[in-house]
Amino acid sequence: MEAVILILGLLVVAFVALGIYVSVKVIGAASRGVDRTITQARRAVEDTTLRAKSYGQLGVAGELAQLRLSLRTSMRATQEALQTGVTEDASLSESLGLFQRLSVHGRELDDELKRLEREPDKTTVTSLLPGLKERTGQITRSAESLRWAARDRARQFADDDLAALNVQIDVEAGALRHWTTEEPVPGQQPDRPAERGQRAGQDRAGAPGPAQREGRAQGHGNGPGDEGIAQAITAADPRQQTGYPWQKRPRPETTN
């Protein structure tokens, strides 16, 4: 009895622990989903605000907003391209590592541009714009280089696979139409339709075909085979037989 109670107690504890573990996992996944949604919403709001500033404001504020927008757009596109490609091509993992190092510089530049948007000294900000544009251009060019290299690699793999598939399809199509690839033997005349039909009418034992049987029927029994058959059916009349020149004629019978 005590053993049964102990087993039931262990089962209850195990179920409670399993329930707690599942609850923690579900709460963690929900929390990550909420954080992801909040991050995406905040990012969309910031991008919309930057786009409005870049088109609606003039001067330093508009240029800073345009720099931030181009930087964020390029970095996000490269990140998506590399993360999508690394699942199919493991060799892009090194490129993804380089992009993560580049992202550190991109985030630092974005934070600096964001601080300069609230800077009241516009003269100092204007003097810093050439250097900021150069840094932004360097980061975006590096990001675009990684992005287009990954895309070109994926497209090249797709083209190679398509070319190999086309070769296999051509070989299979040729095998299916094998009769069109048979070449005549040198010195052998191609068969005419009449000859092919005559050979097709003969069986494996060498029996004459329909064309030969029809020719014999039209010959009115003049062949040696037909003559033997006629003699077997109807007895020959000795008086009507014509002898050959080298045969002796029968002597007439005499009565004594």
mmCIF file of C-alpha atoms in Angstrom:
data_model
loop_
_atom_site.group_PDB
_atom_site.id
_atom_site.type_symbol
_atom_site.label_atom_id
_atom_site.label_comp_id
_atom_site.label_asym_id
_atom_site.label_seq_id
_atom_site.Cartn_x
_atom_site.Cartn_y
_atom_site.Cartn_z
ATOM 1 C CA MET A 1 0.000 0.000 0.000
ATOM 2 C CA GLU A 2 2.796 2.394 0.842
ATOM 3 C CA ALA A 3 4.476 1.632 -2.497
ATOM 4 C CA VAL A 4 1.284 2.505 -4.365
ATOM 5 C CA ILE A 5 0.973 5.796 -2.474
ATOM 6 C CA LEU A 6 4.628 6.590 -3.224
ATOM 7 C CA ILE A 7 4.164 5.908 -6.957
ATOM 8 C CA LEU A 8 1.037 8.064 -7.095
ATOM 9 C CA GLY A 9 2.865 10.882 -5.302
ATOM 10 C CA LEU A 10 5.755 10.712 -7.806
ATOM 11 C CA LEU A 11 3.316 10.787 -10.723
ATOM 12 C CA VAL A 12 1.586 13.858 -9.285
ATOM 13 C CA VAL A 13 4.916 15.628 -8.811
ATOM 14 C CA ALA A 14 5.982 14.701 -12.363
ATOM 15 C CA PHE A 15 2.745 16.020 -13.866
ATOM 16 C CA VAL A 16 3.025 19.256 -11.873
ATOM 17 C CA ALA A 17 6.640 19.739 -13.011
ATOM 18 C CA LEU A 18 5.681 19.034 -16.610
ATOM 19 C CA GLY A 19 2.816 21.530 -16.393
ATOM 20 C CA ILE A 20 5.113 24.206 -14.995
ATOM 21 C CA TYR A 21 7.696 23.565 -17.730
ATOM 22 C CA VAL A 22 5.091 23.761 -20.489
ATOM 23 C CA SER A 23 3.611 26.928 -18.982
ATOM 24 C CA VAL A 24 7.032 28.596 -18.853
ATOM 25 C CA LYS A 25 7.692 27.663 -22.467
ATOM 26 C CA VAL A 26 4.325 28.966 -23.614
ATOM 27 C CA ILE A 27 4.741 32.203 -21.657
ATOM 28 C CA GLY A 28 8.255 32.655 -23.057
ATOM 29 C CA ALA A 29 7.092 32.101 -26.624
ATOM 30 C CA ALA A 30 4.183 34.494 -26.134
ATOM 31 C CA SER A 31 6.479 37.083 -24.613
ATOM 32 C CA ARG A 32 8.941 36.783 -27.502
ATOM 33 C CA GLY A 33 6.085 37.085 -29.952
ATOM 34 C CA VAL A 34 4.827 40.209 -28.213
ATOM 35 C CA ASP A 35 8.320 41.696 -28.136
ATOM 36 C CA ARG A 36 8.787 40.905 -31.806
ATOM 37 C CA THR A 37 5.485 42.509 -32.660
ATOM 38 C CA ILE A 38 6.283 45.604 -30.615
ATOM 39 C CA THR A 39 9.727 45.866 -32.245
ATOM 40 C CA GLN A 40 8.275 45.567 -35.731
ATOM 41 C CA ALA A 41 5.591 48.136 -34.941
ATOM 42 C CA ARG A 42 8.156 50.551 -33.507
ATOM 43 C CA ARG A 43 10.392 50.035 -36.515
ATOM 44 C CA ALA A 44 7.521 50.693 -38.910
ATOM 45 C CA VAL A 45 6.621 53.886 -37.051
ATOM 46 C CA GLU A 46 10.233 55.093 -37.111
ATOM 47 C CA ASP A 47 10.580 54.349 -40.810
ATOM 48 C CA THR A 48 7.374 56.209 -41.580
ATOM 49 C CA THR A 49 8.510 59.166 -39.498
ATOM 50 C CA LEU A 50 11.915 59.252 -41.175
ATOM 51 C CA ARG A 51 10.335 59.036 -44.608
ATOM 52 C CA ALA A 52 8.035 61.930 -43.749
ATOM 53 C CA LYS A 53 10.960 64.004 -42.442
ATOM 54 C CA SER A 54 13.152 63.285 -45.456
ATOM 55 C CA TYR A 55 10.432 64.485 -47.843
ATOM 56 C CA GLY A 56 8.765 67.146 -45.690
ATOM 57 C CA GLN A 57 11.694 68.908 -44.055
ATOM 58 C CA LEU A 58 14.487 70.884 -45.599
ATOM 59 C CA GLY A 59 17.987 71.542 -44.413
ATOM 60 C CA VAL A 60 19.963 69.532 -41.910
ATOM 61 C CA ALA A 61 17.006 67.692 -40.387
ATOM 62 C CA GLY A 62 15.861 66.390 -43.751
ATOM 63 C CA GLU A 63 19.363 65.214 -44.704
ATOM 64 C CA LEU A 64 19.842 63.421 -41.394
ATOM 65 C CA ALA A 65 16.492 61.680 -41.805
ATOM 66 C CA GLN A 66 17.410 60.633 -45.321
ATOM 67 C CA LEU A 67 20.745 59.213 -44.145
ATOM 68 C CA ARG A 68 19.067 57.204 -41.408
ATOM 69 C CA LEU A 69 16.402 55.902 -43.744
ATOM 70 C CA SER A 70 18.884 54.724 -46.378
ATOM 71 C CA LEU A 71 21.081 53.121 -43.706
ATOM 72 C CA ARG A 72 18.243 51.248 -42.040
ATOM 73 C CA THR A 73 16.715 50.115 -45.335
ATOM 74 C CA SER A 74 20.006 48.730 -46.670
ATOM 75 C CA MET A 75 20.946 46.966 -43.439
ATOM 76 C CA ARG A 76 17.507 45.389 -43.030
ATOM 77 C CA ALA A 77 17.424 44.109 -46.627
ATOM 78 C CA THR A 78 20.893 42.577 -46.285
ATOM 79 C CA GLN A 79 20.002 40.928 -42.997
ATOM 80 C CA GLU A 80 16.886 39.331 -44.444
ATOM 81 C CA ALA A 81 18.744 38.110 -47.556
ATOM 82 C CA LEU A 82 21.568 36.516 -45.558
ATOM 83 C CA GLN A 83 19.342 34.940 -42.930
ATOM 84 C CA THR A 84 17.126 33.461 -45.627
ATOM 85 C CA GLY A 85 20.054 32.211 -47.696
ATOM 86 C CA VAL A 86 22.026 30.651 -44.843
ATOM 87 C CA THR A 87 19.240 28.111 -44.270
ATOM 88 C CA GLU A 88 19.834 26.729 -47.786
ATOM 89 C CA ASP A 89 23.545 27.495 -48.215
ATOM 90 C CA ALA A 90 25.738 26.936 -45.172
ATOM 91 C CA SER A 91 28.662 28.749 -46.797
ATOM 92 C CA LEU A 92 26.846 32.057 -46.160
ATOM 93 C CA SER A 93 27.441 31.692 -42.427
ATOM 94 C CA GLU A 94 30.773 33.503 -42.765
ATOM 95 C CA SER A 95 29.071 36.303 -44.685
ATOM 96 C CA LEU A 96 26.455 36.497 -41.960
ATOM 97 C CA GLY A 97 29.216 36.831 -39.366
ATOM 98 C CA LEU A 98 30.753 39.712 -41.331
ATOM 99 C CA PHE A 99 27.379 41.382 -41.552
ATOM 100 C CA GLN A 100 26.929 41.132 -37.791
ATOM 101 C CA ARG A 101 30.221 42.970 -37.353
ATOM 102 C CA LEU A 102 29.054 45.550 -39.884
ATOM 103 C CA SER A 103 25.758 45.897 -38.011
ATOM 104 C CA VAL A 104 27.645 47.135 -34.929
ATOM 105 C CA HIS A 105 28.984 50.077 -36.942
ATOM 106 C CA GLY A 106 25.564 50.617 -38.508
ATOM 107 C CA ARG A 107 23.826 50.812 -35.122
ATOM 108 C CA GLU A 108 26.465 53.231 -33.808
ATOM 109 C CA LEU A 109 25.981 55.474 -36.834
ATOM 110 C CA ASP A 110 22.191 55.319 -36.541
ATOM 111 C CA ASP A 111 22.358 56.287 -32.862
ATOM 112 C CA GLU A 112 24.681 59.175 -33.706
ATOM 113 C CA LEU A 113 22.393 60.427 -36.460
ATOM 114 C CA LYS A 114 19.432 60.145 -34.104
ATOM 115 C CA ARG A 115 21.218 62.271 -31.477
ATOM 116 C CA LEU A 116 22.169 64.881 -34.071
ATOM 117 C CA GLU A 117 18.505 65.258 -35.037
ATOM 118 C CA ARG A 118 17.867 66.728 -31.566
ATOM 119 C CA GLU A 119 21.029 68.826 -31.594
ATOM 120 C CA PRO A 120 20.154 72.537 -31.405
ATOM 121 C CA ASP A 121 23.490 73.664 -32.878
ATOM 122 C CA LYS A 122 22.691 73.241 -36.539
ATOM 123 C CA THR A 123 25.946 74.840 -37.654
ATOM 124 C CA THR A 124 28.021 72.128 -36.025
ATOM 125 C CA VAL A 125 25.736 69.446 -37.425
ATOM 126 C CA THR A 126 26.121 70.932 -40.899
ATOM 127 C CA SER A 127 29.904 70.717 -40.606
ATOM 128 C CA LEU A 128 29.625 67.054 -39.632
ATOM 129 C CA LEU A 129 27.375 66.082 -42.543
ATOM 130 C CA PRO A 130 30.141 65.273 -45.087
ATOM 131 C CA GLY A 131 31.779 62.787 -42.719
ATOM 132 C CA LEU A 132 28.412 61.280 -41.802
ATOM 133 C CA LYS A 133 27.506 60.840 -45.454
ATOM 134 C CA GLU A 134 30.829 59.138 -46.142
ATOM 135 C CA ARG A 135 30.394 56.716 -43.250
ATOM 136 C CA THR A 136 26.829 55.982 -44.301
ATOM 137 C CA GLY A 137 27.960 55.325 -47.855
ATOM 138 C CA GLN A 138 30.705 52.949 -46.715
ATOM 139 C CA ILE A 139 28.342 50.916 -44.563
ATOM 140 C CA THR A 140 25.565 50.768 -47.157
ATOM 141 C CA ARG A 141 27.992 49.802 -49.939
ATOM 142 C CA SER A 142 29.402 46.980 -47.826
ATOM 143 C CA ALA A 143 25.900 45.779 -46.962
ATOM 144 C CA GLU A 144 24.801 45.921 -50.591
ATOM 145 C CA SER A 145 27.927 44.037 -51.662
ATOM 146 C CA LEU A 146 27.115 41.181 -49.284
ATOM 147 C CA ARG A 147 23.457 41.200 -50.275
ATOM 148 C CA TRP A 148 24.015 41.087 -54.027
ATOM 149 C CA ALA A 149 26.780 38.496 -53.697
ATOM 150 C CA ALA A 150 24.395 36.213 -51.804
ATOM 151 C CA ARG A 151 21.671 36.759 -54.389
ATOM 152 C CA ASP A 152 24.033 36.145 -57.315
ATOM 153 C CA ARG A 153 25.235 32.940 -55.659
ATOM 154 C CA ALA A 154 21.686 31.679 -55.188
ATOM 155 C CA ARG A 155 20.793 32.588 -58.782
ATOM 156 C CA GLN A 156 23.898 30.823 -60.115
ATOM 157 C CA PHE A 157 23.009 27.673 -58.201
ATOM 158 C CA ALA A 158 19.506 27.850 -59.635
ATOM 159 C CA ASP A 159 20.845 28.301 -63.185
ATOM 160 C CA ASP A 160 23.250 25.355 -62.819
ATOM 161 C CA ASP A 161 20.473 23.152 -61.481
ATOM 162 C CA LEU A 162 18.188 24.183 -64.333
ATOM 163 C CA ALA A 163 20.894 23.491 -66.941
ATOM 164 C CA ALA A 164 21.553 20.020 -65.500
ATOM 165 C CA LEU A 165 17.817 19.341 -65.441
ATOM 166 C CA ASN A 166 17.477 20.378 -69.094
ATOM 167 C CA VAL A 167 20.284 17.988 -70.088
ATOM 168 C CA GLN A 168 18.614 15.110 -68.257
ATOM 169 C CA ILE A 169 15.264 15.908 -69.878
ATOM 170 C CA ASP A 170 16.858 15.970 -73.357
ATOM 171 C CA VAL A 171 18.491 12.585 -72.741
ATOM 172 C CA GLU A 172 15.217 11.104 -71.505
ATOM 173 C CA ALA A 173 13.294 12.536 -74.453
ATOM 174 C CA GLY A 174 15.832 11.045 -76.866
ATOM 175 C CA ALA A 175 15.557 7.672 -75.154
ATOM 176 C CA LEU A 176 11.772 7.754 -75.460
ATOM 177 C CA ARG A 177 12.048 8.525 -79.203
ATOM 178 C CA HIS A 178 14.732 5.902 -79.854
ATOM 179 C CA TRP A 179 13.351 4.961 -83.271
ATOM 180 C CA THR A 180 14.215 8.390 -84.661
ATOM 181 C CA THR A 181 17.891 7.964 -83.804
ATOM 182 C CA GLU A 182 18.490 4.667 -85.667
ATOM 183 C CA GLU A 183 20.919 5.193 -88.551
ATOM 184 C CA PRO A 184 21.030 2.878 -91.624
ATOM 185 C CA VAL A 185 23.971 0.512 -92.008
ATOM 186 C CA PRO A 186 26.505 1.797 -94.601
ATOM 187 C CA GLY A 187 25.945 0.124 -97.967
ATOM 188 C CA GLN A 188 22.447 -1.063 -97.147
ATOM 189 C CA GLN A 189 19.589 0.348 -99.168
ATOM 190 C CA PRO A 190 16.600 1.563 -97.202
ATOM 191 C CA ASP A 191 13.579 -0.670 -97.403
ATOM 192 C CA ARG A 192 10.761 0.358 -99.653
ATOM 193 C CA PRO A 193 7.227 0.303 -98.306
ATOM 194 C CA ALA A 194 6.266 -2.679 -100.482
ATOM 195 C CA GLU A 195 9.235 -4.733 -99.271
ATOM 196 C CA ARG A 196 8.525 -3.878 -95.650
ATOM 197 C CA GLY A 197 4.925 -4.965 -96.085
ATOM 198 C CA GLN A 198 5.973 -8.225 -97.723
ATOM 199 C CA ARG A 199 8.417 -9.060 -94.914
ATOM 200 C CA ALA A 200 5.863 -8.111 -92.311
ATOM 201 C CA GLY A 201 3.491 -10.695 -93.792
ATOM 202 C CA GLN A 202 5.936 -13.558 -93.176
ATOM 203 C CA ASP A 203 5.939 -15.321 -89.840
ATOM 204 C CA ARG A 204 8.924 -16.600 -87.882
ATOM 205 C CA ALA A 205 8.803 -20.043 -89.578
ATOM 206 C CA GLY A 206 9.340 -18.540 -93.036
ATOM 207 C CA ALA A 207 5.750 -19.029 -94.199
ATOM 208 C CA PRO A 208 4.762 -17.005 -97.282
ATOM 209 C CA GLY A 209 2.910 -13.851 -96.636
ATOM 210 C CA PRO A 210 -0.463 -12.750 -97.940
ATOM 211 C CA ALA A 211 1.106 -11.104 -100.978
ATOM 212 C CA GLN A 212 2.830 -14.347 -102.048
ATOM 213 C CA ARG A 213 -0.320 -16.412 -101.502
ATOM 214 C CA GLU A 214 -2.299 -13.960 -103.587
ATOM 215 C CA GLY A 215 0.272 -14.176 -106.404
ATOM 216 C CA ARG A 216 0.030 -17.933 -106.448
ATOM 217 C CA ALA A 217 -3.774 -17.791 -106.556
ATOM 218 C CA GLN A 218 -3.609 -15.463 -109.548
ATOM 219 C CA GLY A 219 -1.172 -17.814 -111.377
ATOM 220 C CA HIS A 220 -4.031 -20.391 -111.991
ATOM 221 C CA GLY A 221 -2.042 -23.259 -110.577
ATOM 222 C CA ASN A 222 0.866 -23.120 -113.076
ATOM 223 C CA GLY A 223 3.452 -23.642 -110.417
ATOM 224 C CA PRO A 224 5.030 -27.017 -109.643
ATOM 225 C CA GLY A 225 3.196 -27.268 -106.377
ATOM 226 C CA ASP A 226 -0.164 -26.652 -107.967
ATOM 227 C CA GLU A 227 0.495 -29.226 -110.686
ATOM 228 C CA GLY A 228 1.277 -31.947 -108.143
ATOM 229 C CA ILE A 229 -1.865 -31.169 -106.241
ATOM 230 C CA ALA A 230 -3.978 -31.445 -109.446
ATOM 231 C CA GLN A 231 -2.431 -34.794 -110.286
ATOM 232 C CA ALA A 232 -3.153 -36.120 -106.833
ATOM 233 C CA ILE A 233 -6.816 -35.176 -107.088
ATOM 234 C CA THR A 234 -7.542 -36.258 -110.696
ATOM 235 C CA ALA A 235 -5.944 -39.360 -112.241
ATOM 236 C CA ALA A 236 -3.969 -38.652 -115.405
ATOM 237 C CA ASP A 237 -5.140 -40.077 -118.746
ATOM 238 C CA PRO A 238 -2.324 -41.999 -120.440
ATOM 239 C CA ARG A 239 -3.670 -41.169 -123.870
ATOM 240 C CA GLN A 240 -3.477 -37.461 -123.226
ATOM 241 C CA GLN A 241 0.073 -37.477 -121.868
ATOM 242 C CA THR A 242 2.726 -36.059 -124.067
ATOM 243 C CA GLY A 243 6.086 -37.723 -123.674
ATOM 244 C CA TYR A 244 9.410 -36.118 -123.792
ATOM 245 C CA PRO A 245 11.675 -36.578 -126.862
ATOM 246 C CA TRP A 246 14.062 -38.940 -125.094
ATOM 247 C CA GLN A 247 11.359 -41.307 -123.942
ATOM 248 C CA LYS A 248 10.544 -44.390 -126.038
ATOM 249 C CA ARG A 249 7.066 -44.724 -127.380
ATOM 250 C CA PRO A 250 5.196 -47.796 -126.229
ATOM 251 C CA ARG A 251 4.979 -50.514 -128.820
ATOM 252 C CA PRO A 252 1.526 -51.566 -129.993
ATOM 253 C CA GLU A 253 0.293 -54.766 -128.621
ATOM 254 C CA THR A 254 0.113 -57.730 -131.080
ATOM 255 C CA THR A 255 -1.984 -60.786 -130.821
ATOM 256 C CA ASN A 256 -0.596 -64.122 -131.818
#
